[in-house]
Coordinates of C-alpha atoms and ligand atoms in Angstrom, one line a residue:
M725 CA 58.2 -23.5 -25.1
T726 CA 61.0 -21.3 -24.2
N727 CA 60.7 -17.8 -22.7
A728 CA 61.4 -16.3 -26.1
D729 CA 58.6 -18.3 -27.7
I730 CA 56.1 -17.2 -25.1
A731 CA 57.2 -13.6 -25.4
A732 CA 56.8 -13.8 -29.1
V733 CA 53.2 -15.2 -28.7
F734 CA 52.3 -12.4 -26.3
D735 CA 53.7 -9.7 -28.6
H736 CA 51.7 -11.2 -31.4
V737 CA 48.5 -11.2 -29.3
G738 CA 49.2 -7.5 -28.4
D739 CA 49.5 -6.6 -32.1
L740 CA 46.4 -8.5 -33.0
L741 CA 44.4 -6.9 -30.2
E742 CA 45.6 -3.5 -31.3
Y743 CA 44.7 -4.2 -34.9
Q744 CA 41.2 -5.0 -33.8
G745 CA 41.0 -1.8 -31.8
G746 CA 41.1 -3.7 -28.5
N747 CA 41.3 -2.1 -25.0
V748 CA 44.6 -0.2 -24.7
F749 CA 45.3 -1.5 -21.3
R750 CA 44.9 -5.1 -22.4
V751 CA 47.2 -4.5 -25.3
R752 CA 49.8 -2.9 -23.1
A753 CA 49.5 -5.8 -20.6
Y754 CA 50.5 -8.3 -23.3
R755 CA 53.3 -6.1 -24.6
N756 CA 54.7 -5.5 -21.1
A757 CA 54.5 -9.2 -20.3
A758 CA 56.3 -10.0 -23.5
R759 CA 59.1 -7.5 -22.7
M760 CA 59.4 -8.8 -19.1
I761 CA 59.5 -12.5 -20.2
G762 CA 61.9 -11.7 -23.1
G763 CA 64.4 -10.3 -20.6
M764 CA 64.1 -13.0 -17.9
V765 CA 67.1 -15.2 -17.4
E766 CA 65.3 -17.9 -15.5
S767 CA 62.9 -20.1 -17.6
L768 CA 59.1 -19.7 -16.9
A769 CA 59.0 -23.5 -16.8
S770 CA 61.4 -23.6 -13.8
V771 CA 59.5 -20.8 -12.0
R772 CA 56.3 -22.8 -12.5
A773 CA 58.0 -26.1 -11.3
D774 CA 59.2 -24.4 -8.1
S775 CA 56.8 -25.2 -5.3
E776 CA 57.8 -22.1 -3.4
R777 CA 56.7 -19.7 -6.1
T778 CA 53.9 -19.0 -8.5
L779 CA 53.9 -17.3 -11.9
T780 CA 51.8 -14.5 -10.5
D781 CA 54.9 -13.5 -8.4
L782 CA 56.4 -12.2 -11.6
E783 CA 56.0 -8.5 -12.4
G784 CA 53.0 -7.7 -14.6
I785 CA 51.7 -11.3 -14.5
G786 CA 48.2 -11.6 -13.1
A787 CA 46.0 -14.7 -12.8
D788 CA 44.9 -14.4 -16.4
L789 CA 48.3 -14.2 -18.0
A790 CA 49.6 -16.9 -15.6
G791 CA 46.9 -19.2 -16.9
K792 CA 47.9 -18.5 -20.5
I793 CA 51.6 -19.1 -19.7
E794 CA 50.6 -22.5 -18.3
A795 CA 48.6 -23.4 -21.3
L796 CA 51.5 -22.5 -23.5
L797 CA 54.0 -24.5 -21.4
D798 CA 51.6 -27.5 -21.5
T799 CA 50.3 -27.5 -25.0
G800 CA 52.5 -25.0 -27.0
K801 CA 49.2 -23.4 -28.1
L802 CA 47.0 -20.5 -27.1
P803 CA 43.4 -20.7 -28.1
L804 CA 43.1 -16.9 -27.9
L805 CA 45.8 -16.5 -30.5
A806 CA 44.2 -18.9 -32.9
E807 CA 40.9 -17.1 -32.4
L808 CA 42.5 -13.7 -33.1
E809 CA 44.4 -15.0 -36.1
Q810 CA 41.2 -16.2 -37.7
K811 CA 39.7 -12.8 -37.6
V812 CA 42.7 -10.9 -39.0
P813 CA 43.9 -11.3 -42.6
A814 CA 47.3 -12.9 -42.8
V815 CA 48.7 -10.0 -44.9
V816 CA 48.6 -7.9 -41.7
F817 CA 51.7 -9.7 -40.3
E818 CA 53.6 -9.2 -43.5
L819 CA 52.8 -5.5 -43.6
M820 CA 53.7 -5.0 -40.0
R821 CA 57.3 -6.1 -40.8
V822 CA 57.7 -2.8 -42.6
P823 CA 59.5 -0.5 -40.2
G824 CA 57.2 2.3 -39.0
L825 CA 54.0 0.4 -39.7
G826 CA 52.2 -0.7 -36.6
P827 CA 48.8 -2.4 -36.3
K828 CA 46.8 0.9 -36.5
K829 CA 48.4 2.1 -39.7
V830 CA 48.2 -1.3 -41.3
K831 CA 44.5 -1.5 -40.5
L832 CA 43.9 1.8 -42.3
L833 CA 45.8 0.6 -45.4
V834 CA 43.9 -2.7 -45.5
D835 CA 40.5 -1.1 -44.8
E836 CA 40.8 2.0 -47.0
L837 CA 42.9 0.7 -49.9
G838 CA 42.3 -3.0 -49.8
I839 CA 46.1 -3.7 -49.6
D840 CA 46.6 -7.5 -49.7
S841 CA 50.4 -7.9 -50.1
L842 CA 53.7 -6.0 -49.8
D843 CA 53.7 -5.7 -53.6
A844 CA 50.3 -4.1 -53.5
L845 CA 51.5 -1.7 -50.9
E846 CA 54.5 -0.8 -52.9
Q847 CA 52.3 -0.1 -56.0
A848 CA 49.9 2.0 -53.9
C849 CA 52.8 4.1 -52.8
R850 CA 54.1 4.5 -56.3
D851 CA 50.6 5.5 -57.5
G852 CA 50.3 8.1 -54.7
R853 CA 47.3 6.4 -53.2
V854 CA 48.8 6.0 -49.7
E855 CA 49.3 9.8 -49.1
G856 CA 45.6 10.3 -49.6
V857 CA 44.6 8.1 -46.6
K858 CA 43.8 10.0 -43.5
G859 CA 46.8 10.2 -41.2
F860 CA 49.3 9.5 -43.9
G861 CA 51.1 12.2 -46.0
A862 CA 53.6 12.5 -48.8
K863 CA 56.5 12.1 -46.3
T864 CA 55.0 9.0 -44.7
Q865 CA 54.4 7.5 -48.2
A866 CA 58.0 8.0 -49.2
A867 CA 59.2 6.5 -45.9
I868 CA 57.0 3.4 -46.4
L869 CA 58.3 2.9 -49.9
E870 CA 61.9 3.0 -48.7
N871 CA 61.1 0.7 -45.7
I872 CA 59.3 -1.9 -47.9
A873 CA 62.7 -2.7 -49.5
F874 CA 64.0 -3.2 -45.9
A875 CA 61.2 -5.6 -45.0
K876 CA 61.5 -7.6 -48.2
N877 CA 65.2 -8.4 -47.5
P878 CA 65.2 -12.0 -46.3
E879 CA 68.1 -11.1 -44.0
H880 CA 65.7 -9.2 -41.8
A881 CA 63.6 -12.3 -41.0
R882 CA 66.5 -13.9 -39.1
L883 CA 66.4 -14.4 -35.3
L884 CA 68.3 -12.0 -33.0
W885 CA 71.3 -13.7 -31.5
S886 CA 69.7 -13.5 -28.0
E887 CA 66.6 -15.2 -29.3
A888 CA 68.6 -17.9 -30.9
D889 CA 70.7 -18.3 -27.8
A890 CA 67.6 -18.9 -25.6
I891 CA 66.6 -21.8 -28.0
M892 CA 70.2 -23.1 -28.1
Q893 CA 70.5 -23.2 -24.3
S894 CA 67.4 -25.3 -23.9
L895 CA 68.4 -27.5 -26.9
L896 CA 71.9 -28.2 -25.4
A897 CA 70.3 -29.0 -22.0
W898 CA 68.0 -31.5 -23.7
M899 CA 70.7 -33.1 -25.8
Q900 CA 73.0 -33.5 -22.7
E901 CA 70.3 -35.8 -21.2
C902 CA 70.8 -38.3 -24.0
P903 CA 73.0 -41.2 -22.7
A904 CA 74.5 -41.8 -26.2
V905 CA 75.9 -38.2 -26.3
R906 CA 79.6 -37.9 -25.3
Q907 CA 80.0 -34.2 -26.2
V908 CA 77.6 -31.7 -27.7
E909 CA 78.4 -28.2 -28.9
G910 CA 76.5 -25.5 -30.8
A911 CA 78.2 -24.3 -34.0
G912 CA 77.4 -22.0 -36.9
S913 CA 76.6 -18.3 -36.7
W914 CA 75.3 -18.8 -33.1
R915 CA 78.8 -19.8 -32.0
R916 CA 80.4 -16.9 -33.9
G917 CA 78.1 -14.5 -32.1
R918 CA 76.5 -13.0 -35.2
E919 CA 73.9 -10.3 -34.6
T920 CA 71.3 -12.5 -36.2
V921 CA 71.1 -16.2 -36.7
G922 CA 69.5 -18.1 -39.7
D923 CA 69.5 -21.7 -38.4
L924 CA 71.0 -23.5 -35.5
D925 CA 73.8 -26.0 -36.0
L926 CA 74.7 -28.7 -33.5
V927 CA 77.6 -31.1 -33.4
V928 CA 77.5 -34.3 -31.3
D929 CA 80.3 -36.7 -30.4
S930 CA 78.7 -40.2 -30.2
G931 CA 79.1 -43.8 -31.4
D932 CA 75.4 -44.2 -31.8
A933 CA 74.0 -41.7 -34.3
P934 CA 70.5 -43.2 -34.5
A935 CA 70.0 -42.9 -30.8
V936 CA 71.1 -39.3 -30.8
M937 CA 68.8 -38.4 -33.7
D938 CA 65.9 -40.1 -32.1
H939 CA 66.5 -38.1 -28.9
L940 CA 66.4 -34.9 -30.9
H941 CA 63.2 -36.0 -32.6
R942 CA 61.6 -36.6 -29.2
W943 CA 62.4 -33.1 -28.0
K944 CA 59.1 -31.5 -27.0
E945 CA 59.9 -28.5 -29.2
T946 CA 60.4 -30.5 -32.4
S947 CA 57.5 -29.7 -34.6
A948 CA 58.7 -31.5 -37.8
V949 CA 61.5 -33.7 -39.0
L950 CA 62.8 -32.2 -42.3
L951 CA 65.6 -34.6 -43.1
R952 CA 67.0 -37.8 -41.6
G953 CA 70.3 -39.3 -42.9
D954 CA 72.8 -41.8 -41.4
T955 CA 74.6 -39.2 -39.3
K956 CA 72.7 -35.9 -39.9
T957 CA 69.2 -34.7 -39.3
S958 CA 67.3 -31.4 -39.6
I959 CA 64.2 -30.5 -37.6
R960 CA 61.9 -27.5 -37.2
G961 CA 62.1 -26.2 -33.6
P962 CA 60.7 -23.3 -31.6
R963 CA 59.7 -20.2 -33.6
D964 CA 60.0 -22.3 -36.8
V965 CA 63.8 -22.2 -36.7
Q966 CA 65.6 -25.0 -38.5
I967 CA 68.1 -27.0 -36.4
D968 CA 70.8 -29.0 -38.2
L969 CA 72.4 -31.8 -36.2
R970 CA 75.6 -33.8 -37.1
V971 CA 76.8 -36.8 -35.3
V972 CA 80.5 -37.7 -35.6
D973 CA 83.0 -40.1 -33.9
H974 CA 85.2 -39.0 -31.1
G975 CA 88.2 -38.6 -33.3
S976 CA 86.5 -36.2 -35.6
F977 CA 84.6 -34.0 -33.1
G978 CA 87.1 -31.1 -33.3
A979 CA 87.1 -31.2 -37.0
A980 CA 83.3 -31.2 -37.3
L981 CA 83.0 -28.4 -34.8
Q982 CA 85.5 -26.4 -36.7
Y983 CA 83.9 -27.1 -40.0
F984 CA 80.3 -26.4 -38.9
T985 CA 81.2 -23.3 -37.0
G986 CA 82.3 -21.7 -40.3
S987 CA 82.1 -19.2 -41.5
K988 CA 82.2 -20.5 -45.0
D989 CA 84.7 -17.8 -46.0
H990 CA 86.9 -18.6 -43.1
N991 CA 86.8 -22.3 -44.0
V992 CA 87.6 -21.6 -47.7
K993 CA 90.7 -19.7 -46.6
L994 CA 91.7 -22.4 -44.1
R995 CA 91.4 -25.1 -46.8
G996 CA 93.6 -23.0 -49.1
R997 CA 96.2 -22.8 -46.5
A998 CA 96.1 -26.6 -45.8
R999 CA 96.5 -27.2 -49.6
D1000 CA 99.6 -25.0 -49.6
R1001 CA 101.0 -27.4 -47.0
Q1002 CA 100.1 -30.6 -49.0
R1003 CA 97.2 -31.2 -46.6
T1004 CA 93.5 -31.3 -46.9
I1005 CA 91.0 -30.4 -44.2
N1006 CA 87.3 -31.5 -44.0
E1007 CA 84.7 -32.2 -41.3
Y1008 CA 86.5 -35.5 -40.4
G1009 CA 90.0 -34.2 -39.9
V1010 CA 93.2 -33.0 -41.5
F1011 CA 94.9 -35.4 -43.9
E1012 CA 98.1 -35.7 -45.9
L1013 CA 97.4 -34.8 -49.5
R1014 CA 99.2 -37.2 -51.8
P1015 CA 99.6 -36.1 -55.4
D1016 CA 98.2 -39.5 -56.6
A1017 CA 95.2 -39.6 -54.2
Q1018 CA 91.7 -38.0 -54.4
E1019 CA 91.6 -34.7 -52.6
T1020 CA 88.6 -35.6 -50.5
D1021 CA 87.2 -38.8 -49.0
A1022 CA 90.5 -40.7 -49.0
P1023 CA 89.6 -43.4 -46.5
A1024 CA 93.1 -44.8 -46.6
A1025 CA 94.8 -41.6 -45.5
T1026 CA 95.5 -41.4 -41.8
S1027 CA 94.1 -38.4 -39.9
L1028 CA 96.8 -35.9 -38.6
A1029 CA 94.3 -34.1 -36.4
G1030 CA 90.5 -34.2 -35.6
R1031 CA 89.8 -34.7 -32.0
T1032 CA 90.0 -31.0 -30.9
E1033 CA 89.8 -27.6 -32.7
V1034 CA 93.2 -26.7 -31.3
D1035 CA 94.7 -29.8 -33.1
I1036 CA 93.0 -28.8 -36.3
Y1037 CA 94.5 -25.3 -36.4
A1038 CA 97.9 -26.6 -35.2
A1039 CA 98.0 -29.0 -38.1
V1040 CA 98.0 -26.1 -40.5
G1041 CA 100.5 -24.1 -38.4
L1042 CA 98.1 -21.8 -36.6
P1043 CA 97.1 -21.0 -33.0
W1044 CA 93.4 -21.6 -32.2
I1045 CA 91.2 -18.7 -33.5
P1046 CA 88.2 -17.5 -31.4
P1047 CA 84.9 -18.2 -33.3
E1048 CA 83.9 -14.5 -33.2
L1049 CA 86.8 -13.7 -35.5
R1050 CA 86.1 -16.5 -38.1
E1051 CA 84.5 -14.3 -40.7
G1052 CA 87.1 -14.7 -43.5
G1053 CA 88.7 -11.3 -43.0
D1054 CA 92.4 -11.1 -42.0
E1055 CA 92.1 -13.4 -39.0
I1056 CA 94.2 -16.2 -40.5
L1057 CA 97.0 -13.7 -41.4
R1058 CA 96.9 -12.2 -37.9
A1059 CA 97.0 -15.7 -36.4
E1060 CA 100.0 -16.7 -38.4
R1061 CA 101.9 -13.6 -37.3
G1062 CA 100.9 -14.2 -33.7
E1063 CA 98.9 -11.0 -33.7
L1064 CA 95.5 -12.3 -32.6
P1065 CA 93.9 -9.9 -30.1
Q1066 CA 93.3 -11.0 -26.5
L1067 CA 89.5 -10.5 -26.8
V1068 CA 87.6 -8.7 -24.1
T1069 CA 85.5 -11.0 -21.8
L1070 CA 82.5 -10.3 -19.6
A1071 CA 84.7 -10.8 -16.6
D1072 CA 86.8 -7.7 -17.7
I1073 CA 83.8 -5.4 -17.2
R1074 CA 83.8 -3.4 -14.0
G1075 CA 81.0 -0.9 -14.6
D1076 CA 77.8 -0.2 -16.5
L1077 CA 77.4 3.4 -17.7
H1078 CA 73.9 3.6 -19.2
M1079 CA 70.7 2.6 -17.4
H1080 CA 67.3 4.0 -16.6
T1081 CA 65.0 4.0 -13.5
T1082 CA 61.3 4.7 -12.7
A1083 CA 62.2 8.4 -12.7
T1084 CA 61.8 8.1 -16.5
D1085 CA 61.0 5.0 -18.5
G1086 CA 62.7 2.3 -16.4
E1087 CA 60.7 -0.4 -14.6
D1088 CA 62.7 -0.5 -11.4
T1089 CA 63.7 2.1 -8.9
L1090 CA 67.1 3.6 -8.3
P1091 CA 67.8 1.5 -5.1
E1092 CA 66.6 -1.6 -7.0
M1093 CA 68.9 -1.0 -9.9
V1094 CA 71.8 -0.4 -7.5
R1095 CA 71.1 -3.6 -5.6
A1096 CA 70.9 -5.6 -8.9
A1097 CA 74.2 -4.0 -10.1
I1098 CA 75.9 -5.1 -6.8
A1099 CA 74.5 -8.6 -7.2
R1100 CA 76.2 -8.7 -10.7
G1101 CA 79.6 -7.8 -9.2
L1102 CA 79.8 -4.3 -10.8
S1103 CA 82.0 -1.8 -8.9
Y1104 CA 80.4 1.3 -10.4
I1105 CA 77.3 2.3 -12.4
A1106 CA 76.0 5.5 -13.9
I1107 CA 72.3 6.3 -13.6
T1108 CA 71.4 7.9 -17.0
D1109 CA 67.7 8.7 -17.2
H1110 CA 66.3 10.6 -20.1
G1111 CA 66.5 14.4 -20.4
Q1112 CA 63.4 16.6 -20.7
R1113 CA 63.1 16.3 -24.5
V1114 CA 61.9 12.7 -24.2
T1115 CA 58.4 13.7 -23.1
M1116 CA 57.1 10.2 -23.8
A1117 CA 59.3 8.9 -21.1
H1118 CA 58.6 11.8 -18.7
G1119 CA 62.2 13.0 -19.2
L1120 CA 63.9 14.9 -16.4
D1121 CA 64.1 18.7 -16.3
R1122 CA 66.7 20.5 -14.2
K1123 CA 64.7 20.4 -11.0
R1124 CA 63.9 16.7 -11.1
L1125 CA 67.4 15.8 -12.2
L1126 CA 69.1 17.7 -9.4
A1127 CA 66.6 16.0 -7.0
Q1128 CA 67.7 12.6 -8.3
W1129 CA 71.4 13.5 -8.0
G1130 CA 70.7 14.4 -4.3
E1131 CA 69.2 11.0 -3.8
I1132 CA 72.3 9.4 -5.4
D1133 CA 74.6 11.5 -3.1
R1134 CA 72.7 10.1 -0.1
L1135 CA 72.7 6.6 -1.4
N1136 CA 76.5 6.7 -1.9
A1137 CA 77.0 8.1 1.6
A1138 CA 74.9 5.3 3.0
L1139 CA 76.8 2.7 1.0
A1140 CA 80.1 4.1 2.4
E1141 CA 79.0 4.2 6.0
E1142 CA 80.6 0.9 7.0
G1143 CA 83.9 1.0 5.2
P1144 CA 84.6 0.8 1.5
P1145 CA 81.3 0.8 -0.5
P1146 CA 80.4 -2.3 -2.6
I1147 CA 79.6 0.0 -5.5
V1148 CA 79.8 3.7 -6.5
V1149 CA 76.8 5.3 -8.2
L1150 CA 77.7 8.0 -10.7
K1151 CA 75.3 11.0 -11.2
G1152 CA 74.5 10.7 -14.9
I1153 CA 72.0 11.7 -17.6
E1154 CA 71.1 10.7 -21.1
V1155 CA 70.7 14.0 -22.8
D1156 CA 68.9 14.3 -26.2
M1157 CA 70.4 16.0 -29.2
L1158 CA 67.7 18.4 -30.2
E1159 CA 66.4 18.5 -33.8
K1160 CA 67.6 22.1 -34.3
G1161 CA 71.0 21.4 -32.7
G1162 CA 72.1 21.6 -29.0
L1163 CA 71.2 19.4 -26.1
D1164 CA 68.0 19.3 -24.0
L1165 CA 69.8 20.4 -20.8
P1166 CA 72.1 23.4 -20.4
D1167 CA 75.8 23.2 -19.7
D1168 CA 75.6 24.5 -16.2
V1169 CA 73.6 21.4 -15.3
L1170 CA 75.8 19.0 -17.3
E1171 CA 78.8 20.4 -15.6
Q1172 CA 77.6 18.9 -12.3
A1173 CA 77.2 15.4 -13.8
D1174 CA 79.8 12.6 -13.3
W1175 CA 78.8 11.0 -16.6
V1176 CA 76.8 12.3 -19.6
V1177 CA 75.5 10.1 -22.4
A1178 CA 74.3 12.1 -25.5
S1179 CA 71.8 10.3 -27.8
L1180 CA 69.7 11.2 -30.8
H1181 CA 66.0 10.0 -30.6
Y1182 CA 64.1 12.7 -32.6
G1183 CA 64.4 14.0 -36.1
Q1184 CA 66.0 10.7 -37.3
N1185 CA 64.9 11.3 -40.9
Q1186 CA 66.8 14.5 -41.3
P1187 CA 69.3 14.6 -44.1
R1188 CA 72.8 13.3 -43.7
D1189 CA 74.5 16.7 -43.1
R1190 CA 72.1 17.7 -40.4
I1191 CA 72.3 14.4 -38.5
T1192 CA 76.1 14.3 -38.7
A1193 CA 76.3 18.0 -37.6
R1194 CA 74.0 17.4 -34.6
I1195 CA 76.1 14.4 -33.4
I1196 CA 79.4 16.1 -34.0
E1197 CA 78.2 19.1 -32.0
A1198 CA 77.4 16.7 -29.1
V1199 CA 80.8 15.0 -29.5
E1200 CA 82.5 18.4 -29.2
N1201 CA 80.5 19.5 -26.1
P1202 CA 83.1 19.2 -23.3
F1203 CA 80.5 17.8 -20.9
V1204 CA 79.5 14.9 -23.0
S1205 CA 81.3 11.7 -22.0
V1206 CA 79.9 9.2 -24.6
I1207 CA 77.6 9.1 -27.6
G1208 CA 74.8 6.6 -27.0
H1209 CA 73.8 4.1 -29.7
P1210 CA 75.5 6.3 -32.4
T1211 CA 73.8 5.1 -35.5
G1212 CA 70.3 4.5 -34.2
R1213 CA 69.6 1.2 -36.1
L1214 CA 67.3 -1.4 -34.7
I1215 CA 68.2 -4.8 -36.0
N1216 CA 65.4 -6.2 -38.4
R1217 CA 63.3 -3.2 -37.6
R1218 CA 64.8 0.1 -38.6
P1219 CA 67.9 1.1 -40.6
A1220 CA 70.5 3.4 -39.2
Y1221 CA 70.1 7.2 -39.7
D1222 CA 71.8 8.6 -42.7
L1223 CA 75.1 9.5 -41.0
D1224 CA 78.7 10.1 -41.8
I1225 CA 80.0 7.7 -39.2
E1226 CA 83.7 8.3 -40.2
A1227 CA 83.3 12.0 -39.5
V1228 CA 81.8 11.1 -36.1
I1229 CA 84.7 8.7 -35.3
E1230 CA 87.2 11.3 -36.3
A1231 CA 85.6 13.9 -34.1
A1232 CA 85.5 11.5 -31.2
A1233 CA 89.2 10.7 -31.6
R1234 CA 90.0 14.4 -31.7
T1235 CA 88.0 15.3 -28.6
G1236 CA 88.5 12.2 -26.5
T1237 CA 84.8 11.5 -26.4
F1238 CA 83.9 7.8 -26.0
L1239 CA 81.5 5.9 -28.4
E1240 CA 79.0 3.4 -27.1
I1241 CA 78.5 -0.2 -28.0
N1242 CA 74.9 -0.4 -26.8
A1243 CA 74.4 -4.1 -25.7
N1244 CA 70.7 -4.2 -26.2
P1245 CA 70.2 -7.2 -28.6
W1246 CA 68.0 -5.0 -30.9
R1247 CA 70.7 -2.3 -31.1
L1248 CA 74.3 -3.7 -30.8
D1249 CA 75.3 -0.2 -32.0
L1250 CA 78.1 0.5 -32.8
D1251 CA 78.3 -2.7 -34.8
D1252 CA 81.5 -4.7 -35.2
R1253 CA 82.8 -2.9 -38.3
H1254 CA 82.2 0.6 -36.9
A1255 CA 83.7 -0.4 -33.5
A1256 CA 86.8 -1.8 -35.2
A1257 CA 87.1 1.5 -37.2
A1258 CA 86.7 3.5 -33.9
K1259 CA 89.5 1.4 -32.4
R1260 CA 91.8 2.0 -35.3
A1261 CA 91.2 5.8 -34.9
G1262 CA 92.2 5.6 -31.3
V1263 CA 88.7 6.0 -29.9
K1264 CA 87.8 4.2 -26.6
L1265 CA 84.5 2.4 -26.5
V1266 CA 82.1 1.9 -23.7
I1267 CA 79.9 -1.2 -23.6
S1268 CA 76.6 -0.4 -21.9
T1269 CA 73.4 -2.2 -21.3
D1270 CA 71.0 0.7 -21.5
A1271 CA 69.0 -1.3 -19.0
H1272 CA 65.3 -0.3 -18.5
S1273 CA 64.9 -2.9 -15.6
T1274 CA 67.2 -5.0 -13.4
R1275 CA 67.0 -7.9 -15.8
G1276 CA 68.1 -5.5 -18.5
L1277 CA 71.6 -5.5 -16.9
D1278 CA 72.1 -9.1 -18.2
V1279 CA 72.4 -8.1 -21.8
M1280 CA 76.0 -7.0 -21.2
R1281 CA 77.2 -10.3 -22.7
C1282 CA 75.5 -9.5 -26.0
G1283 CA 77.6 -6.3 -26.2
I1284 CA 80.7 -8.2 -25.3
L1285 CA 80.1 -10.6 -28.2
Q1286 CA 79.8 -7.6 -30.6
A1287 CA 83.1 -6.1 -29.2
R1288 CA 84.8 -9.5 -29.6
R1289 CA 83.7 -9.7 -33.2
A1290 CA 85.3 -6.2 -33.7
G1291 CA 88.5 -7.7 -32.3
L1292 CA 88.5 -5.4 -29.2
E1293 CA 90.6 -6.1 -26.1
A1294 CA 89.9 -5.0 -22.5
S1295 CA 92.2 -2.0 -23.0
D1296 CA 90.0 -0.7 -25.8
I1297 CA 86.9 -0.5 -23.5
A1298 CA 86.7 2.3 -21.0
N1299 CA 84.4 0.5 -18.5
T1300 CA 87.0 -2.3 -18.0
R1301 CA 88.9 0.3 -16.0
T1302 CA 88.7 0.9 -12.2
L1303 CA 86.7 4.0 -11.4
P1304 CA 89.9 6.1 -10.7
Q1305 CA 91.4 4.9 -14.0
L1306 CA 88.1 5.7 -15.8
K1307 CA 88.1 9.2 -14.4
K1308 CA 91.7 9.8 -15.6
L1309 CA 90.7 8.5 -19.1
M1310 CA 87.8 11.0 -19.2
R1311 CA 88.9 14.2 -20.8
R1312 CA 87.7 16.5 -18.1
Ligands
DGT1258 P1 73.3 -18.8 -40.7 O1 72.7 -20.2 -40.4 O2 72.8 -18.3 -42.0 O3 73.1 -17.8 -39.6 O4 74.9 -18.9 -40.9 P2 75.8 -20.2 -40.6 O5 77.2 -19.6 -40.7 O6 75.5 -20.9 -39.4 O7 75.6 -21.1 -41.9 P3 75.1 -22.5 -42.1 O8 74.1 -22.9 -41.0 O9 74.6 -22.6 -43.5 O10 76.3 -23.5 -42.0 C1 77.1 -23.6 -40.8 C2 78.5 -23.7 -41.1 O11 78.8 -25.0 -41.8 C3 79.0 -22.7 -42.0 O12 79.4 -21.5 -41.3 C4 80.2 -23.3 -42.7 C5 79.8 -24.8 -42.8 N1 79.3 -25.1 -44.1 C6 78.0 -25.4 -44.4 N2 77.9 -25.6 -45.7 C7 79.1 -25.5 -46.2 C8 79.6 -25.6 -47.6 O13 78.9 -25.9 -48.5 N3 80.9 -25.3 -47.7 C9 81.7 -25.0 -46.6 N4 83.0 -24.7 -46.8 N5 81.3 -24.9 -45.4 C10 80.0 -25.1 -45.2
CA1259 CA1 73.5 -21.8 -39.0
CA1260 CA1 72.8 -24.9 -40.9
ZN1261 ZN1 69.0 5.0 -22.7

């Protein structure tokens, strides 16, 4: 089992315990463990295998949870989970996929109204029965009705890219151990860096397809073989995800990788272009198209290209196109004109400008965050704990914020004691846009900050005009540097607020305010389309982790993928600049 699997099991246990009205601390222990494990870079299996360490060294993992992790690693099963699942009706899980419905609310709906399906819930909302249940009202009922449509969309059952990536990495490592494998690459939506991934696609270069397929079937995560052909097989892997494997000869590896990377729309356009050049392109290579021959499967034709992707694109007169751009938009046209962007990379990033500490809802202290940032090679960071409106996170008022900034001044001074400091820590804050307008800290405080993130966390259901006006007011505040997670969506969980994003982009362009690409895998907000629109309007973007722990700093790569899908270059991203350059770029 991968870390992602184990995190999912613990989350599930947390939900089930809460549904049963279990002890809140026990519920929280499972949720915290799930969050910690989900964010770990190293695998739990390798921590366990290390004779120098034990699982209980990990934060929030006591003897009991360590034992459960070991059981999961050994058997892939957790008796406690099976026991809980037996006691809870299956419909509960379906209902919990509705944004805003947690275990407690679901229990009321099941107990009071006997709801046994999403359809039954929808009907109960339409009949007005839900608003009669204690703790629900007309507003909640209307919101549930709207969110049922969201939960029913099959798109919202897909894995997050980061979850798919965890599975892909362990799968690639396993396949590389097979002696019959010459090359193996992940393809499909995973390779294109989509926000969510439906199934995983794998392309293998080998002369011995049966041996490669056997090896995949022997993978400890394979729970079922769905299909086995001569050169292709599909299995069910961790978290029930389907994995499609193709085996091809050396001479066709690039062609197969290109074909199975997709997207389908991109491939359709590429095939059209090949046809215009009297050629045909398929998963085996590029071939001359003779008027008298069949268009496909012409074994007599000799391959013009096939071994590498670069050769495939060259055979239709194009430079290689990065997978993140292969969505069937204008990328082929741009490639033809030599206008492909030099996409931003992780190595271009010099600073991280949104993160939290134990002063509010972070898990690690200021010095711990700074050390972790230095270890990741960053040359500056901004500490941006929540402002006072976020009471749940113990948000900072003026006094506590100024105290934190004093601590940052002392830390910077200590770092600079023996020559040039390894990192500069900016005095920042994540202010909240209040429901009635305005920010939760006054300008005379914000004026003293090096960096101000403004975000909207409350009143997310206000009408479009109100939300847009609140955000534009923040954009126009001269002390605000960047708008955090501008649309508020959580992938698979919660749609964006109703917002005129074009008006926000226009205001940001007019005022020189930056817009964030929040790199948290649940957020990725702005998304690729909005980020591309921001670029066109001349807005600079900031890619930030919004880390709530030292491990949280590692999600930067997810934000980079989103930026690449938007076609962004290093020059479009403010935090690729050196600190002096960044300060010049800021409007103050
Ligand atoms: P997913 O799995 O829903 O996240 O999205 P993809 O893009 O990974 O889609 P998938 O797994 O169905 O197929 C992988 C790639 O293989 C796809 O992007 C293009 C290629 N492909 C698959 N089936 C077809 C097809 O019928 N026609 C064409 N042109 N390409 C196909
Ligand atoms: Ca796929
Ligand atoms: Ca597939
Ligand atoms: Zn934040």
